[in-house]
Coordinates of C-alpha atoms in Angstrom, one line a residue:
M1 CA 205.2 -9.5 37.6
I2 CA 204.3 -5.8 37.1
G3 CA 207.9 -4.7 36.9
L4 CA 208.6 -7.2 34.2
A5 CA 205.8 -6.1 32.2
F6 CA 206.8 -2.6 32.9
F7 CA 210.4 -3.5 31.5
T8 CA 209.0 -5.3 28.5
L9 CA 206.9 -2.6 27.5
S10 CA 209.8 -0.1 27.9
F11 CA 212.1 -2.4 25.8
I12 CA 209.5 -2.6 23.2
A13 CA 209.0 1.3 23.1
F14 CA 212.7 1.7 22.9
L15 CA 213.0 -0.4 20.0
L16 CA 210.1 1.2 18.1
Y17 CA 211.5 4.7 18.8
F18 CA 215.0 4.2 18.1
L19 CA 215.1 1.4 15.6
V20 CA 211.8 0.2 13.9
I21 CA 210.4 3.7 13.2
P22 CA 213.7 5.0 12.1
T23 CA 214.1 1.8 9.6
I24 CA 210.8 2.3 8.3
N25 CA 211.3 5.9 7.8
Y26 CA 214.5 5.0 6.0
F27 CA 213.0 2.8 3.3
R28 CA 209.9 5.3 3.2
D29 CA 212.4 8.0 2.1
P30 CA 209.6 10.6 2.3
K31 CA 212.5 13.3 1.8
G32 CA 214.5 11.7 -0.8
L33 CA 217.5 11.6 1.2
R34 CA 218.4 7.9 0.7
K35 CA 220.2 8.5 -2.8
F36 CA 223.1 10.2 -1.0
P37 CA 226.0 8.4 0.1
Q38 CA 226.7 7.9 4.0
L39 CA 229.0 8.5 6.6
S40 CA 228.1 4.9 8.0
I41 CA 225.9 2.4 6.9
W42 CA 223.5 3.3 10.0
S43 CA 223.5 7.1 9.2
G44 CA 220.2 7.0 7.4
I45 CA 218.7 5.3 10.5
S46 CA 220.5 6.8 13.3
D47 CA 222.7 9.9 14.6
I48 CA 224.8 7.5 16.4
P49 CA 227.6 7.1 14.0
Y50 CA 228.2 10.9 13.9
L51 CA 228.2 11.2 17.8
R52 CA 230.4 8.3 18.1
A53 CA 232.9 10.3 15.5
S54 CA 232.6 13.3 17.9
Q55 CA 233.4 11.0 21.0
R56 CA 236.5 9.7 19.5
G57 CA 237.9 13.5 19.3
F58 CA 238.2 14.3 15.7
R59 CA 235.0 14.6 14.0
S60 CA 235.7 16.7 10.9
H61 CA 238.6 14.4 10.0
T62 CA 236.3 11.3 10.0
V63 CA 233.7 13.6 7.8
L64 CA 236.8 14.6 5.5
E65 CA 237.6 11.1 5.0
A66 CA 234.0 10.0 4.0
H67 CA 233.7 12.8 2.0
K68 CA 236.8 12.1 -0.5
N69 CA 234.7 10.6 -3.1
H70 CA 231.5 12.2 -2.1
P71 CA 230.5 16.1 -2.6
V72 CA 227.2 15.3 -0.4
L73 CA 227.2 12.9 2.4
R74 CA 224.5 11.9 4.6
I75 CA 225.7 12.2 8.2
G76 CA 222.4 11.4 10.1
P77 CA 218.7 10.6 9.2
N78 CA 218.0 14.2 8.4
S79 CA 221.3 15.7 7.9
L80 CA 223.7 16.3 4.8
S81 CA 226.9 17.6 4.8
Y82 CA 228.7 19.3 1.7
R83 CA 232.2 19.4 0.4
D84 CA 231.6 21.4 -2.9
V85 CA 232.6 24.9 -2.4
R86 CA 229.7 26.1 -4.6
A87 CA 227.2 24.9 -1.7
I88 CA 228.7 27.7 0.6
K89 CA 226.5 30.3 -1.3
D90 CA 223.4 28.2 -1.2
I91 CA 223.8 27.3 2.4
Y92 CA 225.1 30.2 4.1
G93 CA 225.2 33.1 1.2
H94 CA 223.4 36.5 1.9
G95 CA 220.5 35.1 -0.5
T96 CA 220.0 31.7 1.4
T97 CA 216.6 30.9 2.4
C98 CA 218.2 28.5 5.3
I99 CA 218.0 29.6 9.0
K100 CA 220.1 28.3 11.7
D101 CA 219.4 24.7 12.9
Q102 CA 217.8 23.7 16.0
F103 CA 221.3 23.1 17.1
Y104 CA 221.8 26.6 18.3
V105 CA 218.9 26.3 20.6
E106 CA 220.1 23.3 22.1
V107 CA 223.3 24.5 23.1
G108 CA 222.2 28.1 23.6
G109 CA 221.3 29.5 27.0
P110 CA 217.8 31.0 28.1
H111 CA 218.9 34.3 26.2
A112 CA 220.1 34.0 22.7
H113 CA 223.1 35.9 21.5
L114 CA 224.1 37.0 18.2
A115 CA 225.7 33.7 17.1
D116 CA 222.9 31.4 18.2
V117 CA 220.0 33.4 17.5
I118 CA 217.8 31.6 14.9
D119 CA 215.1 34.5 14.0
K120 CA 216.4 36.4 11.0
S121 CA 214.5 39.8 12.2
E122 CA 215.8 39.3 15.7
H123 CA 219.3 38.7 14.3
A124 CA 219.1 41.9 12.3
R125 CA 218.2 43.8 15.3
K126 CA 220.9 42.4 17.5
R127 CA 223.5 42.7 14.6
K128 CA 222.6 46.6 14.2
V129 CA 223.2 47.1 17.9
L130 CA 226.6 45.2 17.9
S131 CA 228.0 46.2 14.4
N132 CA 229.1 49.8 16.2
A133 CA 230.9 48.0 18.8
Y134 CA 232.7 45.6 16.2
A135 CA 233.5 48.2 13.7
V136 CA 236.9 48.8 12.4
K137 CA 237.0 52.2 13.9
N138 CA 236.3 51.1 17.3
L139 CA 238.8 48.3 17.1
E140 CA 241.6 50.5 15.8
E141 CA 241.0 53.1 18.9
W142 CA 241.3 49.6 21.2
E143 CA 244.5 48.8 19.6
Y144 CA 246.6 50.2 22.4
K145 CA 245.0 47.7 24.5
V146 CA 246.2 44.6 22.4
S147 CA 249.8 46.3 22.1
D148 CA 249.7 46.6 26.0
M149 CA 248.9 43.0 26.5
T150 CA 251.5 41.8 23.5
D151 CA 254.0 43.7 25.6
R152 CA 253.2 42.0 28.8
L153 CA 253.5 38.9 27.3
I154 CA 256.9 39.7 25.7
K155 CA 258.2 40.5 29.1
A156 CA 257.1 37.2 30.4
F157 CA 258.8 35.4 27.6
D158 CA 261.8 37.3 28.1
G159 CA 262.2 36.0 31.4
F160 CA 261.6 32.4 29.9
C161 CA 264.6 32.8 27.6
T162 CA 267.2 30.0 27.0
S163 CA 270.8 30.1 25.4
P164 CA 270.6 29.8 21.4
L165 CA 270.1 26.4 20.2
K166 CA 272.9 25.1 18.1
E167 CA 272.3 23.8 14.6
G168 CA 271.1 20.4 14.1
A169 CA 270.6 19.9 18.0
L170 CA 267.4 19.4 19.9
P171 CA 266.3 21.1 23.0
D172 CA 266.7 19.5 26.3
N173 CA 263.5 19.1 28.1
S174 CA 264.7 21.7 30.8
D175 CA 264.9 24.1 27.7
L176 CA 261.1 23.8 27.0
T177 CA 260.4 26.6 29.2
V178 CA 257.2 28.2 27.5
E179 CA 253.9 26.0 27.0
Y180 CA 252.6 28.3 24.1
C181 CA 249.0 27.1 24.0
M182 CA 248.7 28.2 27.5
W183 CA 250.1 31.4 27.1
S184 CA 248.2 32.2 23.9
N185 CA 245.0 31.5 25.9
L186 CA 246.1 33.6 28.7
F187 CA 247.0 36.6 26.1
T188 CA 243.5 36.4 24.1
I189 CA 241.3 36.1 27.4
A190 CA 243.4 39.2 29.2
A191 CA 243.3 40.9 25.8
I192 CA 239.5 40.6 25.5
A193 CA 238.6 41.4 28.8
N194 CA 240.2 44.7 28.4
I195 CA 238.6 45.4 25.1
G196 CA 235.2 44.3 26.3
L197 CA 235.0 45.1 29.9
S198 CA 238.1 47.7 30.4
E199 CA 239.1 44.9 33.2
D200 CA 242.6 43.8 34.1
I201 CA 242.7 40.5 35.0
R202 CA 246.7 40.2 35.0
F203 CA 246.7 36.8 33.6
L204 CA 250.1 37.4 32.0
E205 CA 251.7 39.0 35.2
N206 CA 250.6 35.9 37.1
G207 CA 251.2 33.2 34.7
D208 CA 247.6 31.6 35.5
D209 CA 244.1 31.9 34.5
L210 CA 242.6 31.8 38.1
I211 CA 239.4 34.0 38.2
T212 CA 236.2 34.6 40.0
S213 CA 233.2 32.9 39.3
E214 CA 229.8 33.7 40.7
K215 CA 226.6 32.1 41.0
M216 CA 223.4 34.1 40.4
D217 CA 222.7 34.2 44.3
G218 CA 226.3 36.1 44.9
V219 CA 228.4 33.3 45.9
T220 CA 232.0 33.4 44.6
K221 CA 234.6 31.2 43.9
K222 CA 238.0 30.8 42.0
Y223 CA 237.9 28.9 38.6
T224 CA 240.3 28.1 36.0
S225 CA 238.8 29.7 32.8
E226 CA 240.8 27.6 30.2
S227 CA 239.1 24.6 31.0
W228 CA 235.8 25.5 29.9
S229 CA 233.5 23.3 27.8
Y230 CA 230.6 22.9 25.5
D231 CA 227.7 20.6 26.2
W232 CA 226.2 18.7 22.9
F233 CA 222.6 18.2 23.1
K234 CA 220.7 18.6 26.1
T235 CA 219.1 15.5 26.4
L236 CA 222.5 13.4 26.0
A237 CA 224.0 15.9 28.4
R238 CA 221.6 15.0 31.2
I239 CA 222.2 11.1 30.4
R240 CA 226.1 11.5 30.5
K241 CA 225.9 13.5 33.7
V242 CA 224.5 10.5 35.3
V243 CA 226.7 7.9 33.8
S244 CA 229.9 9.7 33.3
S245 CA 232.2 11.3 35.9
S246 CA 234.3 12.8 33.4
Y247 CA 231.4 14.3 31.9
R248 CA 230.0 15.7 35.2
K249 CA 233.2 17.6 35.8
M250 CA 232.9 19.2 32.0
W251 CA 229.6 20.1 32.8
R252 CA 230.5 21.9 36.2
L253 CA 233.3 23.6 34.5
S254 CA 230.9 25.0 32.0
D255 CA 228.5 26.4 34.5
D256 CA 231.7 27.5 36.3
W257 CA 232.4 29.6 33.0
S258 CA 229.0 31.1 33.1
G259 CA 229.7 32.1 36.4
V260 CA 233.0 33.9 35.5
V261 CA 231.0 35.8 32.9
Y262 CA 228.1 36.7 35.2
N263 CA 230.9 38.0 38.0
R264 CA 232.5 40.1 35.1
A265 CA 229.4 41.3 33.9
T266 CA 228.0 42.5 37.2
T267 CA 231.4 44.3 38.1
R268 CA 231.4 46.3 35.0
M269 CA 227.9 47.2 35.3
K270 CA 228.5 48.4 38.9
R271 CA 231.2 50.5 37.3
Y272 CA 228.6 51.8 34.7
E273 CA 226.2 52.6 37.0
D274 CA 228.9 54.5 39.3
G275 CA 229.1 56.9 36.3
E276 CA 232.7 55.6 35.1
K277 CA 233.1 56.6 31.5
L278 CA 235.1 53.9 29.8
D279 CA 236.0 53.1 26.4
D280 CA 235.0 49.4 25.7
F281 CA 232.6 47.1 24.1
F282 CA 230.5 47.3 27.1
S283 CA 230.0 51.0 26.7
V284 CA 228.9 50.7 22.9
L285 CA 226.9 47.6 24.1
M286 CA 224.8 50.0 26.3
N287 CA 224.5 53.2 24.3
D288 CA 224.4 54.2 20.5
K289 CA 227.1 56.5 19.0
N290 CA 224.4 59.6 20.1
G291 CA 224.5 58.6 23.6
N292 CA 221.1 57.2 23.7
P293 CA 220.7 54.0 25.7
Y294 CA 219.4 50.6 24.1
N295 CA 218.1 49.3 27.3
L296 CA 218.6 45.7 26.6
E297 CA 217.7 43.2 29.0
W298 CA 220.3 41.9 31.6
G299 CA 220.3 38.5 30.4
E300 CA 220.9 39.8 26.9
I301 CA 223.8 41.7 27.9
V302 CA 225.2 38.9 29.6
S303 CA 224.6 36.6 26.7
E304 CA 226.5 39.2 24.5
I305 CA 229.2 39.7 26.9
S306 CA 229.6 35.6 27.0
I307 CA 230.0 35.2 23.4
M308 CA 232.4 38.0 23.1
M309 CA 234.6 36.7 26.0
N310 CA 234.3 32.9 24.7
A311 CA 234.8 33.4 20.9
G312 CA 236.7 36.4 21.3
S313 CA 239.5 34.4 23.1
D314 CA 239.2 30.7 22.5
T315 CA 239.1 30.8 18.7
T316 CA 242.1 33.4 18.5
A317 CA 244.0 31.3 20.7
I318 CA 243.6 28.3 18.8
A319 CA 244.6 30.2 15.7
A320 CA 247.4 32.0 17.0
N321 CA 248.8 28.5 18.7
A322 CA 248.5 26.8 15.2
T323 CA 250.0 29.8 13.3
L324 CA 253.3 29.7 15.0
Y325 CA 253.5 25.7 14.9
L326 CA 253.0 25.8 11.1
L327 CA 255.5 28.5 10.6
L328 CA 258.0 26.5 12.8
K329 CA 257.3 23.7 10.8
N330 CA 257.9 25.5 7.4
P331 CA 261.0 27.9 8.3
N332 CA 261.2 29.0 4.9
C333 CA 257.8 30.5 5.4
L334 CA 258.9 32.1 8.8
Q335 CA 261.9 33.6 7.5
K336 CA 260.0 35.3 4.7
L337 CA 257.3 36.7 7.0
R338 CA 260.4 38.0 9.5
D339 CA 261.8 39.7 6.4
G340 CA 258.7 41.4 5.8
V341 CA 258.1 42.3 9.6
A342 CA 261.7 43.5 10.0
S343 CA 261.3 45.9 6.7
V344 CA 258.7 48.0 8.2
L345 CA 259.6 48.1 12.2
D346 CA 262.2 50.2 13.7
P347 CA 265.1 48.2 14.9
D348 CA 264.0 49.0 18.7
E349 CA 260.5 48.2 18.1
T350 CA 259.5 45.9 20.8
V351 CA 255.7 45.7 19.8
A352 CA 254.6 45.7 16.3
A353 CA 252.6 48.9 15.7
Y354 CA 249.3 47.8 13.8
D355 CA 249.6 50.3 11.5
K356 CA 252.8 49.1 10.3
V357 CA 252.2 45.6 9.8
R358 CA 248.3 45.3 9.0
H359 CA 248.8 45.8 5.3
L360 CA 251.7 43.3 5.0
P361 CA 250.2 40.7 2.3
Y362 CA 252.4 37.9 3.7
L363 CA 251.5 38.2 7.4
R364 CA 247.8 38.2 6.6
A365 CA 248.4 35.1 4.0
C366 CA 250.3 33.5 6.9
I367 CA 247.4 33.7 9.1
D368 CA 244.6 33.2 6.6
E369 CA 246.4 29.8 5.3
T370 CA 246.5 28.5 9.3
L371 CA 242.8 29.3 9.4
R372 CA 242.4 27.0 6.2
L373 CA 244.2 24.1 7.7
Y374 CA 243.0 24.6 11.2
P375 CA 239.9 26.6 11.5
P376 CA 239.1 27.2 15.0
V377 CA 235.3 26.4 14.7
S378 CA 236.0 23.4 12.5
M379 CA 232.4 21.5 13.2
N380 CA 229.5 21.4 10.5
L381 CA 227.7 24.6 11.0
P382 CA 224.2 23.4 10.4
R383 CA 221.5 25.3 8.6
R384 CA 217.8 24.1 8.0
T385 CA 216.1 24.2 5.0
P386 CA 212.7 26.3 5.0
P387 CA 209.3 24.1 4.8
E388 CA 208.9 24.6 1.2
G389 CA 212.6 23.3 0.7
A390 CA 215.7 24.6 -0.9
T391 CA 217.9 24.2 -4.0
I392 CA 221.6 23.4 -3.0
L393 CA 224.1 22.5 -5.8
D394 CA 221.1 22.6 -8.1
D395 CA 219.7 19.8 -6.4
F396 CA 216.0 20.1 -4.7
I397 CA 216.3 19.4 -0.8
A398 CA 213.2 19.2 1.1
G399 CA 212.1 21.3 4.0
D400 CA 213.4 20.9 7.4
T401 CA 216.4 19.2 6.6
S402 CA 219.7 19.9 8.1
V403 CA 222.4 20.9 5.7
S404 CA 225.9 22.0 6.7
I405 CA 229.6 22.4 5.7
S406 CA 232.7 22.0 7.9
A407 CA 235.5 24.6 7.1
Y408 CA 238.0 21.8 8.1
V409 CA 236.4 19.7 5.1
V410 CA 235.7 22.4 2.4
H411 CA 239.0 24.1 2.8
R412 CA 240.9 20.7 1.9
N413 CA 239.0 20.4 -1.4
P414 CA 241.7 19.4 -3.9
A415 CA 239.8 21.1 -6.8
V416 CA 240.3 24.6 -5.3
F417 CA 243.3 23.9 -2.9
P418 CA 245.8 21.4 -4.7
E419 CA 247.9 19.6 -2.1
P420 CA 245.4 20.7 0.4
E421 CA 247.4 19.4 3.5
T422 CA 250.4 21.7 2.7
Y423 CA 251.0 25.0 4.3
R424 CA 251.2 27.6 1.4
P425 CA 250.6 31.3 2.4
E426 CA 251.0 32.1 -1.3
H427 CA 247.3 30.9 -1.9
W428 CA 246.1 34.1 -0.6
L429 CA 248.3 36.5 -2.5
G430 CA 247.3 38.6 -5.5
E431 CA 244.6 38.4 -7.6
A432 CA 244.7 34.3 -7.0
G433 CA 243.9 35.1 -3.7
K434 CA 241.1 37.3 -4.0
E435 CA 239.4 34.6 -6.2
L436 CA 239.9 32.2 -3.3
Q437 CA 237.9 34.4 -0.6
P438 CA 234.5 33.2 -1.6
Y439 CA 235.6 29.9 -0.4
F440 CA 237.3 30.8 2.8
V441 CA 234.8 30.1 5.5
A442 CA 236.9 30.1 8.7
F443 CA 234.7 33.0 10.2
S444 CA 231.5 31.3 8.3
A445 CA 229.9 33.2 5.5
G446 CA 226.8 35.6 4.5
A447 CA 224.8 37.5 7.0
R448 CA 225.6 35.0 9.8
G449 CA 229.5 35.6 9.5
C450 CA 231.5 36.2 12.5
I451 CA 231.2 40.1 13.4
G452 CA 234.3 39.6 15.4
R453 CA 236.8 38.6 12.4
N454 CA 238.0 42.2 12.6
I455 CA 239.1 41.9 16.3
S456 CA 240.5 38.5 15.8
Y457 CA 242.9 39.9 13.0
L458 CA 244.0 42.6 15.1
K459 CA 245.0 40.6 18.0
Q460 CA 246.8 37.9 15.7
T461 CA 248.5 40.3 13.5
V462 CA 250.1 42.4 16.5
L463 CA 251.0 39.1 18.5
L464 CA 252.6 37.3 15.4
A465 CA 254.5 40.4 14.1
S466 CA 256.1 40.9 17.5
L467 CA 256.8 37.5 18.5
V468 CA 258.5 36.5 15.4
N469 CA 260.5 39.9 15.2
R470 CA 261.8 39.4 18.8
F471 CA 262.3 35.6 19.3
E472 CA 263.7 32.3 18.0
F473 CA 261.4 29.3 19.2
A474 CA 262.2 25.6 18.6
L475 CA 259.7 22.6 19.0
P476 CA 260.6 19.8 21.0
S477 CA 261.8 17.9 17.9
P478 CA 261.3 18.3 14.0
D479 CA 258.7 15.6 13.9
W480 CA 256.5 16.7 17.1
K481 CA 253.0 17.5 16.4
P482 CA 250.3 18.4 18.9
T483 CA 247.5 16.4 19.9
I484 CA 243.9 17.4 18.7
R485 CA 240.7 17.4 20.7
E486 CA 237.7 18.5 18.6
T487 CA 234.7 19.7 20.5
T488 CA 232.8 22.5 18.9
N489 CA 236.3 24.0 18.4
L490 CA 239.7 22.4 17.0
N491 CA 241.4 22.4 20.3
S492 CA 245.1 21.7 20.4
G493 CA 247.1 20.0 23.5
P494 CA 250.1 22.0 25.0
M495 CA 252.9 23.1 22.7
P496 CA 256.2 23.3 24.7
L497 CA 258.9 25.5 23.1
K498 CA 262.3 26.5 23.7
I499 CA 262.8 30.3 23.2
W500 CA 265.6 32.7 23.0
R501 CA 266.4 36.2 21.7
R502 CA 266.9 36.6 18.1
D503 CA 269.5 39.5 19.1
A504 CA 272.4 37.5 20.1
S505 CA 273.9 40.1 22.0
V506 CA 271.1 40.0 24.6
A507 CA 271.8 37.6 27.3
C508 CA 269.0 35.1 28.4
A509 CA 267.4 35.6 31.8

């Protein structure tokens, strides 16, 4: 009897909390959000439609479709999504009164890093420390590390080369010797580990990403770092760990990635304490340019190393993979790029020197057009209006409302980008390209824009120029498309390629 009463009360409480009270609030409309079109008829009452779109694997495309006739969309009881490019300045611009949403606390760890810290003064302190590490001057001095990793990747690819593909023919399955998505991940992780921690993890020589993960008690194990994942909301994560075996696996891998970061950080700290003078991100994180120590807490150091290794590898690999895919689907663009690269490189130059290719307008345009179509961080990046409210698109939005823009959505606004699904690097050339820059948010915008964009461009520029200058690639078929699984990032599935040397006089391995 007591059990039945408890069940009944629990069920009533459940209905009140998840249905009755939200429905009452929807009709009361204290924030005036009911006037906006909705992602689903239930979006004014519950976040479930948005979470369902996430679970299906391509949330941003669902939001894009719902946005087609609506510049503003209600995606949750307290959440608005914007498609109008003018909202970028209001939400993310340097003068915005909006702050990062509570979402960043939910997905963050015990020590906030630069990307998820909410407090503006704390963000300013962190950015002051880290701006020197990410300064263009430092990155250019670390170019040799990117060049070294590019050379290693090229040597690996030389070993996978096949005979040239005959015109009009399709590659045999046995000729699809390179899984480019995997190799681009190996490249970016190896490069950022060297730039960040002066560590040679030899992913490109080994052809795998086996690396040591360490718990805080010192226990170590091997872990494949390519499989890391992000948790969504902590409450949902706890539930799904109980009811979903696949999610339990994802959570374990997420914990393992934290162990990888901790192991690499402790290894590098030992070298620092032993007096090794190394030229890397870690050194700049420990001391200012005059050699004075910052005396950061150990947890903060590990947190900043984590975001450097994670964002500095995963997002760049996604972009590198998508750029090569789009160029292979658009051979005229690929040939134009090759002509530009060949015009500045010596005939025997294996790795493209950054100084030679960095100012090639079409090379940068190819990368930026990829980032327009396939921004690695594709999700709506939420901000919260201040308690007194804020004006967005000349419309007052009540305080403590979540407002956001998805780069995937806003980059497909036909008013700004005609034929938005077409790959057109010319978008970014000349004066017209400069006029579009305020609407390019692949690295977010304003004071909270990605501090690591220069290092991403360095890696992408050297890698892309070197590969297209040396190799020919072929997709499995002309109509082949990658699978896409969106989490926080716009992740692509495997991309098998046939590869051969452009120099016909060089025999395949």
